[in-house]
Coordinates of C-alpha atoms in Angstrom, one line a residue:
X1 CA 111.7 -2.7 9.8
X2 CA 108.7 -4.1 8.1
X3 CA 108.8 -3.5 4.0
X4 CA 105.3 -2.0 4.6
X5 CA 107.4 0.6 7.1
X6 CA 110.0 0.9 5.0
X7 CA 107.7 2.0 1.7
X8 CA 106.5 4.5 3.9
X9 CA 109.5 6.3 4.7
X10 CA 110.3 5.6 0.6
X11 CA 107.5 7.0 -0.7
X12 CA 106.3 10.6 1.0
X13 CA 102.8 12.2 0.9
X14 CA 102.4 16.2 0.5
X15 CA 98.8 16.6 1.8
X16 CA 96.5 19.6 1.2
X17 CA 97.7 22.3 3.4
X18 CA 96.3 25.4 5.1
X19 CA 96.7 28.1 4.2
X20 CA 96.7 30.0 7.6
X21 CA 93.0 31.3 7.3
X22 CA 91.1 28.3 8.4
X23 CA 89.8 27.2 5.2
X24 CA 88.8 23.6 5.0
X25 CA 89.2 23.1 1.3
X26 CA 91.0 23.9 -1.9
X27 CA 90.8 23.8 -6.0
X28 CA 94.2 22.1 -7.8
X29 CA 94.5 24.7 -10.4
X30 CA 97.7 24.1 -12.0
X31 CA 100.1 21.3 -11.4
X32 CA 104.1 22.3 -12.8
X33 CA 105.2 18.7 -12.4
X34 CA 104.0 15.0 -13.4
X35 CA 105.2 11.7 -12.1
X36 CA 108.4 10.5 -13.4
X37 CA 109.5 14.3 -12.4
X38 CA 112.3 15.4 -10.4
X39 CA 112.0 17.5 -7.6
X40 CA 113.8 19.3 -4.6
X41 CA 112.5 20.5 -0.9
X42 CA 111.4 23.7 -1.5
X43 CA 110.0 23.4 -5.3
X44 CA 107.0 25.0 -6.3
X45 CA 104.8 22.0 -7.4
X46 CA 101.3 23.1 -8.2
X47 CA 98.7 26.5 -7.8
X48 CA 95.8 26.0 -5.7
X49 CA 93.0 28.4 -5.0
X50 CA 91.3 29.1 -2.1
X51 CA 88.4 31.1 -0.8
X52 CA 91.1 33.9 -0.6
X53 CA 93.3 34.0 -3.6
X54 CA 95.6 31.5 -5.6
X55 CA 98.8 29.9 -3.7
X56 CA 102.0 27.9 -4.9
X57 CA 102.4 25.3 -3.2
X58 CA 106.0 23.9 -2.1
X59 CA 106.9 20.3 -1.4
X60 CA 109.0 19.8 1.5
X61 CA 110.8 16.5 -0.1
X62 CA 113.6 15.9 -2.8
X63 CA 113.0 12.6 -5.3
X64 CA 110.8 12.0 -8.3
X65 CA 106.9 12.4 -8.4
X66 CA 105.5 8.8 -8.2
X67 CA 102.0 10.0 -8.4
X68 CA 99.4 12.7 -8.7
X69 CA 96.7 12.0 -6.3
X70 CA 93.8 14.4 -8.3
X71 CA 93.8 16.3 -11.6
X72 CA 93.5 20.4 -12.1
X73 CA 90.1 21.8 -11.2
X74 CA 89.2 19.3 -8.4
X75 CA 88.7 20.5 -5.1
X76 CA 89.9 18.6 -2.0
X77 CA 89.6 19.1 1.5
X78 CA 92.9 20.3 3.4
X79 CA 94.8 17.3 5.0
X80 CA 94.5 14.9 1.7
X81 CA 97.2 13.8 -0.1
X82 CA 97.7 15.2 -3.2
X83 CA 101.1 13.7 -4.1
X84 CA 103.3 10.9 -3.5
X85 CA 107.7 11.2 -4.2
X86 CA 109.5 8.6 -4.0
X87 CA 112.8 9.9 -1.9
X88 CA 114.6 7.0 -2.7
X89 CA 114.2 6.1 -6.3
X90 CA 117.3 4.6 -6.6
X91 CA 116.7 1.6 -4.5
X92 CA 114.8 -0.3 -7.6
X93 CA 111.1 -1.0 -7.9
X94 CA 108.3 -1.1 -5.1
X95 CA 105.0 -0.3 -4.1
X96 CA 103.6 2.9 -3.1
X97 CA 101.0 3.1 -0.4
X98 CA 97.5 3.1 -1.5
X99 CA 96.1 6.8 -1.5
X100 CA 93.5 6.6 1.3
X101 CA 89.7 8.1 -0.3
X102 CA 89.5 11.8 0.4
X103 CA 86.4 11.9 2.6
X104 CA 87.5 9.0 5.0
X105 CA 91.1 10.5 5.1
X106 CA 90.4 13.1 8.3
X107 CA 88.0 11.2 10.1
X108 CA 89.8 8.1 10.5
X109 CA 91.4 7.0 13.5
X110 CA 95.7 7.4 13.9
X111 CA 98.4 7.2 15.7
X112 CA 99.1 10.5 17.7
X113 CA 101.5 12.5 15.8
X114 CA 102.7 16.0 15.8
X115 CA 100.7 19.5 15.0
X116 CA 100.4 19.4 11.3
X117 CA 102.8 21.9 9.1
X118 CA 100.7 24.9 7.2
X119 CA 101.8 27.5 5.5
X120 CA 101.1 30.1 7.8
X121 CA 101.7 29.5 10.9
X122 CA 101.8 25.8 13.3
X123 CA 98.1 25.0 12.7
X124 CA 96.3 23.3 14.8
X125 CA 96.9 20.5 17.8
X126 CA 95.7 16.7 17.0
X127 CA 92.6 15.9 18.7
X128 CA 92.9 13.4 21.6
X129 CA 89.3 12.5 21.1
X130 CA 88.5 9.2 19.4
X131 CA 85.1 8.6 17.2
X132 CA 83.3 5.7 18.3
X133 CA 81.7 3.5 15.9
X134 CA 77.6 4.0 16.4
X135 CA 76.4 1.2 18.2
X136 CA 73.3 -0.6 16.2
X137 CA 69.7 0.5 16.9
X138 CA 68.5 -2.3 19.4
X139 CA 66.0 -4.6 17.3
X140 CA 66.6 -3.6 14.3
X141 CA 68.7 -5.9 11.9
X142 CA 71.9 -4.5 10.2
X143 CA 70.9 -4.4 6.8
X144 CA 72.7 -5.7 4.3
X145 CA 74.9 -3.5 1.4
X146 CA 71.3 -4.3 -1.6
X147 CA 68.9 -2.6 1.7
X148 CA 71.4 0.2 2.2
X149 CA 71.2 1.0 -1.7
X150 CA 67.6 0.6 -1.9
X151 CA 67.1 2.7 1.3
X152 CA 69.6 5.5 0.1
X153 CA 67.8 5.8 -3.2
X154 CA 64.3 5.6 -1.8
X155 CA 65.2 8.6 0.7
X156 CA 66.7 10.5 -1.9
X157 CA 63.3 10.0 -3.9
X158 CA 64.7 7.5 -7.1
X159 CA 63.8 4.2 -7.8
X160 CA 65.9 1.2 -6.4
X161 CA 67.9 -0.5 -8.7
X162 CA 66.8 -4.3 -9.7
X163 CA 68.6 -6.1 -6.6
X164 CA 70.5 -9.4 -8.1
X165 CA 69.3 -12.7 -7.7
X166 CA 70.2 -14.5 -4.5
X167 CA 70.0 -17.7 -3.7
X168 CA 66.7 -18.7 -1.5
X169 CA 67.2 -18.1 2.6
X170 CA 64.9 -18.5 5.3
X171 CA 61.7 -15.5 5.0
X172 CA 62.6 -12.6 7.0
X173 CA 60.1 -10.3 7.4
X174 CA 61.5 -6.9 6.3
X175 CA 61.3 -3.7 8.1
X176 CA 59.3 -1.0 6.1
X177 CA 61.6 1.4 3.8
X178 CA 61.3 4.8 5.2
X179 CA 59.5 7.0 2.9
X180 CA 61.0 9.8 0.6
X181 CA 62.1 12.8 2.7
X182 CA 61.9 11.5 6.1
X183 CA 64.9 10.9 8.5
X184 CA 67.0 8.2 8.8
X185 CA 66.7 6.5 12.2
X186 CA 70.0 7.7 14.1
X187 CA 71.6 8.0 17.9
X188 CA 72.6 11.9 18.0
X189 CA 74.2 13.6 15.2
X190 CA 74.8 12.9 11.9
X191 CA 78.4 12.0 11.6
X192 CA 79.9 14.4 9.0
X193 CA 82.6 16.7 8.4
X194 CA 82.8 20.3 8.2
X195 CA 83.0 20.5 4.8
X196 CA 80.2 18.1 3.9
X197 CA 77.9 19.7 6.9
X198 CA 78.9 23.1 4.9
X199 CA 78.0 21.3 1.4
X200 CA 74.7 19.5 2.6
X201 CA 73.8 23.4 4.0
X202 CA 74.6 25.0 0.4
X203 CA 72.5 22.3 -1.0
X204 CA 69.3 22.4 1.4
X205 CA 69.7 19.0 2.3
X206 CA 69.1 17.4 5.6
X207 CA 71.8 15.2 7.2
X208 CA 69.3 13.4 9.2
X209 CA 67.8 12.1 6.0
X210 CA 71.0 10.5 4.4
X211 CA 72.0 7.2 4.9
X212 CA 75.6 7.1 5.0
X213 CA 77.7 4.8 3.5
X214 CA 81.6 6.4 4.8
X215 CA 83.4 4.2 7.5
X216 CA 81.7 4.1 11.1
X217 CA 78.4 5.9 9.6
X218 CA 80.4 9.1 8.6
X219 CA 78.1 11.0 5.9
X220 CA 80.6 11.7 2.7
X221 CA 80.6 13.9 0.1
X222 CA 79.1 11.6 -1.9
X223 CA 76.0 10.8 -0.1
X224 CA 75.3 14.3 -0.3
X225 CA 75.6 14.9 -3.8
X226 CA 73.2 11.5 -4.2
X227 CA 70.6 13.2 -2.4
X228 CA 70.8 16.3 -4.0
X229 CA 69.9 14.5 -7.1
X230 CA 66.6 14.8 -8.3
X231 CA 64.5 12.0 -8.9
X232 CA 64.0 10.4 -12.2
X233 CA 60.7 10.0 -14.0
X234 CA 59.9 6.2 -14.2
X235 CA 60.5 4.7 -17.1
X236 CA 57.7 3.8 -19.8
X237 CA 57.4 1.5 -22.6
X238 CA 58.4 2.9 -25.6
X239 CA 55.8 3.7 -28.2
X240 CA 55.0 6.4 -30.6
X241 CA 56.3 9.8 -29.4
X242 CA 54.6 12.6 -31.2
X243 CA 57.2 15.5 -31.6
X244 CA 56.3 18.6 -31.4
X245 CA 57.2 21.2 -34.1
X246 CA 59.4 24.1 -33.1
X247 CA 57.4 27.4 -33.9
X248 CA 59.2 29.4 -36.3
X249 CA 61.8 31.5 -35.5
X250 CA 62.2 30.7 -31.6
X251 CA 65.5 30.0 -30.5
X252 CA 66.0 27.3 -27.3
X253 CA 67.3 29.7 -24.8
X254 CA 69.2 27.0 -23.1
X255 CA 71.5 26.6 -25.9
X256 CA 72.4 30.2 -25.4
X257 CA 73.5 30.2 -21.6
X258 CA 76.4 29.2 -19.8
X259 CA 76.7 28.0 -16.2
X260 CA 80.1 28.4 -14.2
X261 CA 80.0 26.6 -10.6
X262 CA 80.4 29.5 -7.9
X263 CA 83.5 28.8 -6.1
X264 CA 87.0 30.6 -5.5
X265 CA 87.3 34.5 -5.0
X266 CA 83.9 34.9 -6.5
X267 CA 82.3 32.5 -3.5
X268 CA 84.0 34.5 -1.3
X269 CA 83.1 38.1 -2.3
X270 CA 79.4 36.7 -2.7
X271 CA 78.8 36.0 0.8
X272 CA 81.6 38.6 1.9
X273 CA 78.8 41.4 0.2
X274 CA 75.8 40.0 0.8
X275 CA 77.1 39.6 5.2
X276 CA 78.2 43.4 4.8
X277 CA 75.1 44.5 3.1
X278 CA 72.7 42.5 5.4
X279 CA 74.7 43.4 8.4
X280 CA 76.2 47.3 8.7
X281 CA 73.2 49.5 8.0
X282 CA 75.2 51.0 5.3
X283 CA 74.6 55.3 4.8
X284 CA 76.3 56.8 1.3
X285 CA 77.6 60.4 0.8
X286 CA 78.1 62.4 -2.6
X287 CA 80.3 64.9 -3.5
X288 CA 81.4 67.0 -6.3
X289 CA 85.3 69.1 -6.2
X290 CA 87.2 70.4 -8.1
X291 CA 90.5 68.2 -8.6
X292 CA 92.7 70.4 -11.0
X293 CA 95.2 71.5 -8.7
X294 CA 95.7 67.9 -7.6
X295 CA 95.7 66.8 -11.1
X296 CA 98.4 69.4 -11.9
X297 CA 100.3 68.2 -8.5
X298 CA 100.7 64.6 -10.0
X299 CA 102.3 65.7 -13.0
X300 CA 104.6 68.2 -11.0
X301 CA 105.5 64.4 -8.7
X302 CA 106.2 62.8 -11.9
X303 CA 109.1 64.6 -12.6
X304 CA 110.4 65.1 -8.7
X305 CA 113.4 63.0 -8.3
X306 CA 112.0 61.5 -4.7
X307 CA 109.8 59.8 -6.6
X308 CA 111.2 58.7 -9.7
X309 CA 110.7 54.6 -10.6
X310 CA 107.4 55.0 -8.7
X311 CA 104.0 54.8 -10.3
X312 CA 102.6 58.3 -9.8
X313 CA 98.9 58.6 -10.2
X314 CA 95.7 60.3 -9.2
X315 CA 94.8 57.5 -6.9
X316 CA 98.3 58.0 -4.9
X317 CA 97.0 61.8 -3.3
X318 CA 93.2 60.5 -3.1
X319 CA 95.0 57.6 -0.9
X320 CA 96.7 60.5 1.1
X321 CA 93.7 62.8 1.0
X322 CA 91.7 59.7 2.7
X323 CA 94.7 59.4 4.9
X324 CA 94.9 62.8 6.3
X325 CA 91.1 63.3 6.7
X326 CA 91.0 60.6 8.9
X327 CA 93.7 61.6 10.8
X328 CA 91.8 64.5 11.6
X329 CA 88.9 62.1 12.4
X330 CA 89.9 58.8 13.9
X331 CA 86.8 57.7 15.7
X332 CA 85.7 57.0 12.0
X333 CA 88.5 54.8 11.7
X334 CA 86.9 51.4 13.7
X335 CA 85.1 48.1 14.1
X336 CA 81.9 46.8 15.1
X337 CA 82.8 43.5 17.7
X338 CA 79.3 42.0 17.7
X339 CA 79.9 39.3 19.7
X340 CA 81.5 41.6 23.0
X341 CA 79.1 44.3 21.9
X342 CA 82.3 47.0 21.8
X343 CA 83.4 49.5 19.8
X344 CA 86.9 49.1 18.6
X345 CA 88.4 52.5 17.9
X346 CA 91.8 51.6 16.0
X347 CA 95.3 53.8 16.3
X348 CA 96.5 52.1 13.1
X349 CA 95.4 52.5 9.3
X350 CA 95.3 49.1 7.2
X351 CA 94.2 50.8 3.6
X352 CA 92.4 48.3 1.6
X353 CA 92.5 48.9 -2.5
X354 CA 89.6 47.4 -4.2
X355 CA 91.6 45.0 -7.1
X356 CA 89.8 44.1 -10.1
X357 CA 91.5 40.7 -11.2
X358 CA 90.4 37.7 -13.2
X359 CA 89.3 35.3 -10.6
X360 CA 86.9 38.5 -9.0
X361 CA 87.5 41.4 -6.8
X362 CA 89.9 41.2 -4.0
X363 CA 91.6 43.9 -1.6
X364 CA 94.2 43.8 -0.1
X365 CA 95.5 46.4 2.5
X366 CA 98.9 48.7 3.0
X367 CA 99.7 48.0 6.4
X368 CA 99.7 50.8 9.1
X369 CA 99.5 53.2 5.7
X370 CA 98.9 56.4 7.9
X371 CA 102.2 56.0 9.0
X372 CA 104.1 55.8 5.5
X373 CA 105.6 58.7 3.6
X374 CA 104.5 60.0 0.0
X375 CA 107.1 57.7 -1.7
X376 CA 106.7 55.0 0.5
X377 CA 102.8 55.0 0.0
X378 CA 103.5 54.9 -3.5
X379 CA 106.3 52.0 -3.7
X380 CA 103.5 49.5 -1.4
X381 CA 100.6 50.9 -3.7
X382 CA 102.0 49.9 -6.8
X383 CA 103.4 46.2 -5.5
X384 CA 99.7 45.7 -4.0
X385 CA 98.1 46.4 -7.5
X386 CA 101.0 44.5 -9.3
X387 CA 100.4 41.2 -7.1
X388 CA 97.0 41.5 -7.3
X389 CA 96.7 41.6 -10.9
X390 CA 99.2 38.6 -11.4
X391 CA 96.5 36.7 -8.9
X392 CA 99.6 35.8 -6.4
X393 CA 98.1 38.1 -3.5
X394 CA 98.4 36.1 -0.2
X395 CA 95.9 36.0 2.2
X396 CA 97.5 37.6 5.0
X397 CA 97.6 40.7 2.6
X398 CA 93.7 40.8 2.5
X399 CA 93.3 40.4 6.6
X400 CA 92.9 43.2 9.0
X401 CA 91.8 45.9 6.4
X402 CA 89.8 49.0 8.5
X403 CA 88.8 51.3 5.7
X404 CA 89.2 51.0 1.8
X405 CA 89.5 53.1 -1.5
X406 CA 87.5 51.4 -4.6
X407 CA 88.7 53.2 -7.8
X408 CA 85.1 53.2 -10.2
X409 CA 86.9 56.1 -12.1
X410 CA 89.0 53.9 -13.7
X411 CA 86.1 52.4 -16.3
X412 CA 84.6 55.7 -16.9
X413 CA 82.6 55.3 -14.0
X414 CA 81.4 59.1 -12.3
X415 CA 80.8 57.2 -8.8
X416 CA 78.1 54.6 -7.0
X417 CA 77.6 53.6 -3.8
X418 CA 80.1 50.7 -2.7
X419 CA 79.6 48.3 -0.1
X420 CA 81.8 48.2 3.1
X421 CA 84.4 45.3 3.1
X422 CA 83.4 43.4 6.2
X423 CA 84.9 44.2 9.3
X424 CA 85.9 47.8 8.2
X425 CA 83.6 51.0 8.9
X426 CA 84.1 52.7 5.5
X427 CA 84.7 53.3 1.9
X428 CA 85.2 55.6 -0.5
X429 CA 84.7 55.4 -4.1
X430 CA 86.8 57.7 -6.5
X431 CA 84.9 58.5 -9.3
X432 CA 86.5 59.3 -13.2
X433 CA 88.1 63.0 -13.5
X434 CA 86.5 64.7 -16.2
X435 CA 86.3 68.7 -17.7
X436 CA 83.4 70.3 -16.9
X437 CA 82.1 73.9 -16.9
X438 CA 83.1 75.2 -13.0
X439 CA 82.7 78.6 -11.3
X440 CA 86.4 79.2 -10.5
X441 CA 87.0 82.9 -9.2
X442 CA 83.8 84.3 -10.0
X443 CA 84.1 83.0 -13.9
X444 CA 82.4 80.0 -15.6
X445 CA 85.5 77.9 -16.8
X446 CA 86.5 74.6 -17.4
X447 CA 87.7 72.4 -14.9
X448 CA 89.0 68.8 -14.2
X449 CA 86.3 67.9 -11.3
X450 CA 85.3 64.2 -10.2
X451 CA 83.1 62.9 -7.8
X452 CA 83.3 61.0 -4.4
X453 CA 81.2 58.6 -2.5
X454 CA 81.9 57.4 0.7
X455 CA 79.8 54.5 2.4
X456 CA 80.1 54.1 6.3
X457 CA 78.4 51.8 8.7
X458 CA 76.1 54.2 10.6
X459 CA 76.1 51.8 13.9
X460 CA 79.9 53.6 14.2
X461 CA 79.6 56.8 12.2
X462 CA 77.5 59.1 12.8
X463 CA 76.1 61.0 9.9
X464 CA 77.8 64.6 11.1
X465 CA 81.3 62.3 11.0
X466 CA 80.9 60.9 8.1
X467 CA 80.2 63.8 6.6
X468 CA 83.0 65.5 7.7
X469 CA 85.5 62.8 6.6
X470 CA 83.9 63.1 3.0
X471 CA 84.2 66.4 3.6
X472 CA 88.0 66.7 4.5
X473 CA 89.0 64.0 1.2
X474 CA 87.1 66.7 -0.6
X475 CA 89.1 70.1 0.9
X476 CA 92.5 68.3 0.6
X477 CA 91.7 67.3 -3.2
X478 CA 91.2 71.0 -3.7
X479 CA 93.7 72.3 -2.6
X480 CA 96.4 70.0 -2.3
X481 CA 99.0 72.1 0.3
X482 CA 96.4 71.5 2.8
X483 CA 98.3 67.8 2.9
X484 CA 101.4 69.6 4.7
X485 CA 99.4 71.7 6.6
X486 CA 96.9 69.1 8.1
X487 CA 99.5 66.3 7.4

């Protein structure tokens, strides 16, 4: 066994898993160990966030941490190495295998080796296919590293840095610099990963026009960022700057404003809305009722022993009352498969909960909730809310939603007009419960009376089904008993 083997086996790498969801990246947001640290398979070493929600992360390895490959709040791509233990650290001193750059890391060639562990799941078979190296463009020199750099920065529209002095060699006559903004000369596609394809697309930036500088002409992330730079203004001579005097009393607004990169949760529920909005021709339904029998009905729960150590609350029989209505209408309860052009009626209820949490809004679902009793309904609806809130929701608990209940009453809120979680064909917003003067048995008196909306996509609810859905939460909320006899 080479010592070059043997520091191998020594010293293990825990690399950036998935997660199960197919993401291709994720943020370091806390580590709970540093090197010099001992740790067990199994341990909980660090929180990372994904597109879906934040994620402990356990090392499969017992030893002490020899080294943390990146710092909190950096982002790296799933299949780095984010930390080296040394299993053995007993046998004395020796070196570590150098951490292999981030962006080079999945494209580079290896030995074949088996399917990769995740978190979720087996992920995915190694690729038998091997990149070739691109051949050079016939009669054109390679150019040197100094050509690359002034190249790179003459694409991405900056001056070229002073070259350094070389000794004399015969006159070559050189090839013309492209100009600023046009393509790089190339056979076929760029060479990038998905992550910098998906970065260079965020940023408006052509591959064809970077010239890249990773291992066998791979774009990296780097080359990306670089021509995403603006250009810089050429430099002057100095000389006598006249400064313009700030006008009384304006204030530089700049100085006032903060910027927060989008990322996380909130890059998630960005393009989650703005897909669902510019996607299922969304229709919204009002209406007002009369909650005070319901109202009364969750204090009378409260005290009934089948539900005492569970979280009783007006949300609970608006859950229910959504429930049963769509029981009684089930063709409302589907999904739009774009791709097979079908209509997928589902026998199942996922119930999503809108969750208001510090990272951004997230909802998870209560599996096959249709079929759970009152208590039951309850005991998941309160665990939902509490992970949620503590950020630990997985993301398997925010897949396969079909409808979902968004609670605006909460903040005061009378109602709005939500937008459909993607995939699912409706929601309904409960509004806040308020007093308010109410014809009750032919008198003007008051009553505790809040308002619902319910959103549907109208490509698989037609506007006399949606109605009657709304229609059905509404009747049940009203009179609560109709939740035995429709139930």
């Amino acid at each position: 066994m080479t010592a070059s083997t043997a520091n191998a086996q020594r010293f293990r790498e825990f690399k950036m898993p998935d997660v199960g969801e197919g993401l291709t990246e994720a943020e370091i947001l806390k580590w709970y160990v540093q090197p010099g640290d001992t740790v067990t398979d199994g341990q909980v070493v660090c929180e990372v966030e994904t597109a879906k929600a934040a994620v402990e992360l356990p090392i499969p390895y017992t030893g002490v941490v020899h080294e943390l490959r990146f710092g909190e709040g950096v982002t790296v791509d799933v299949g780095t190495a984010i930390i080296a233990v040394d299993t053995d650290p007993g046998a004395g001193p020796a070196e570590a295998p150098a951490a292999a750059p981030q962006e080079a890391a999945a494209d580079e060639e290896a030995e074949p080796q088996g399917r990769q562990a995740v978190l979720v799941g087996y992920g995915a078979a190694p690729s038998s296919t091997k990149r070739r190296a691109r051949k050079p463009q016939p009669g054109v020199p390679a150019q040197p590293e100094p050509a690359k750099a002034a190249l790179q920065a003459e694409l991405n529209g900056r001056t070229a840095p002073a070259a350094p002095a070389t000794p004399a060699a015969p006159a070559v006559q050189p090839a013309p610099a492209a100009p600023a903004g046009s393509a790089v000369p190339a056979a076929g596609r760029p060479l990038a990963k998905p992550p910098v394809r998906k970065l260079a697309k965020d940023l408006g930036i052509d591959l064809a026009t970077i010239l890249p500088t990773g291992p066998d002409g791979i774009i990296t992330r780097e080359d990306v960022h670089a021509a995403a730079t603006p250009a810089a203004a050429p430099t002057e001579a100095p000389g006598p700057v006249a400064v313009a005097a700030a006008e009384p009393g304006t204030v530089d607004a700049a100085a006032r404003e903060r910027r927060v990169p989008v990322k996380g949760v909130r890059k998630a529920t960005a393009q989650a809305m703005v897909a669902s909005a510019f996607t299922a021709p969304h229709v919204t339904e009002f209406i007002t009722v009369d909650v005070t029998r319901t109202m009364k009905l969750v204090q009378e729960l409260k005290q009934d022993p089948d539900m005492a150590g569970l979280r009783v609350n007006p949300l609970l029989l608006v859950a229910k009352a959504f429930l049963v209505a769509l029981k009684r209408h089930p063709e409302a309860n589907a999904a739009w498969d774009e791709a097979n052009q079908e209509i997928v009626y589902k026998d199942y209820v996922n119930l999503g909960i809108a969750a208001a949490t510090p990272r951004g809004l997230i909802v998870p679902n209560i599996k096959d909730a249709g079929a759970k009793t009152l208590p039951q309904l309850a005991s998941e609806l309160g665990d939902l809310v509490a992970t949620a809130r503590e950020g630990k929701t997985s993301p398997a608990a925010m897949a396969g939603g079909t409808v979902t209940i968004t609670n605006v009453g909460v903040f005061g809120v009378d109602t709005g007009t939500p937008i459909l979680n993607p995939g699912e064909s409706a929601i309904l917003a409960f509004g806040a419960v308020k007093l308010q003067p109410w014809v009750h048995k032919g008198k003007v008196k008051a009553r505790q009376v809040t308002t619902l909306a319910l959103s549907f996509d109208h490509r698989l609810v037609d506007g006399e089904l949606g109605s009657k859905l709304l229609a059905d939460v509404a009747a049940v909320l009203e009179r609560p008993k109709r939740l035995i006899t429709w139930g």
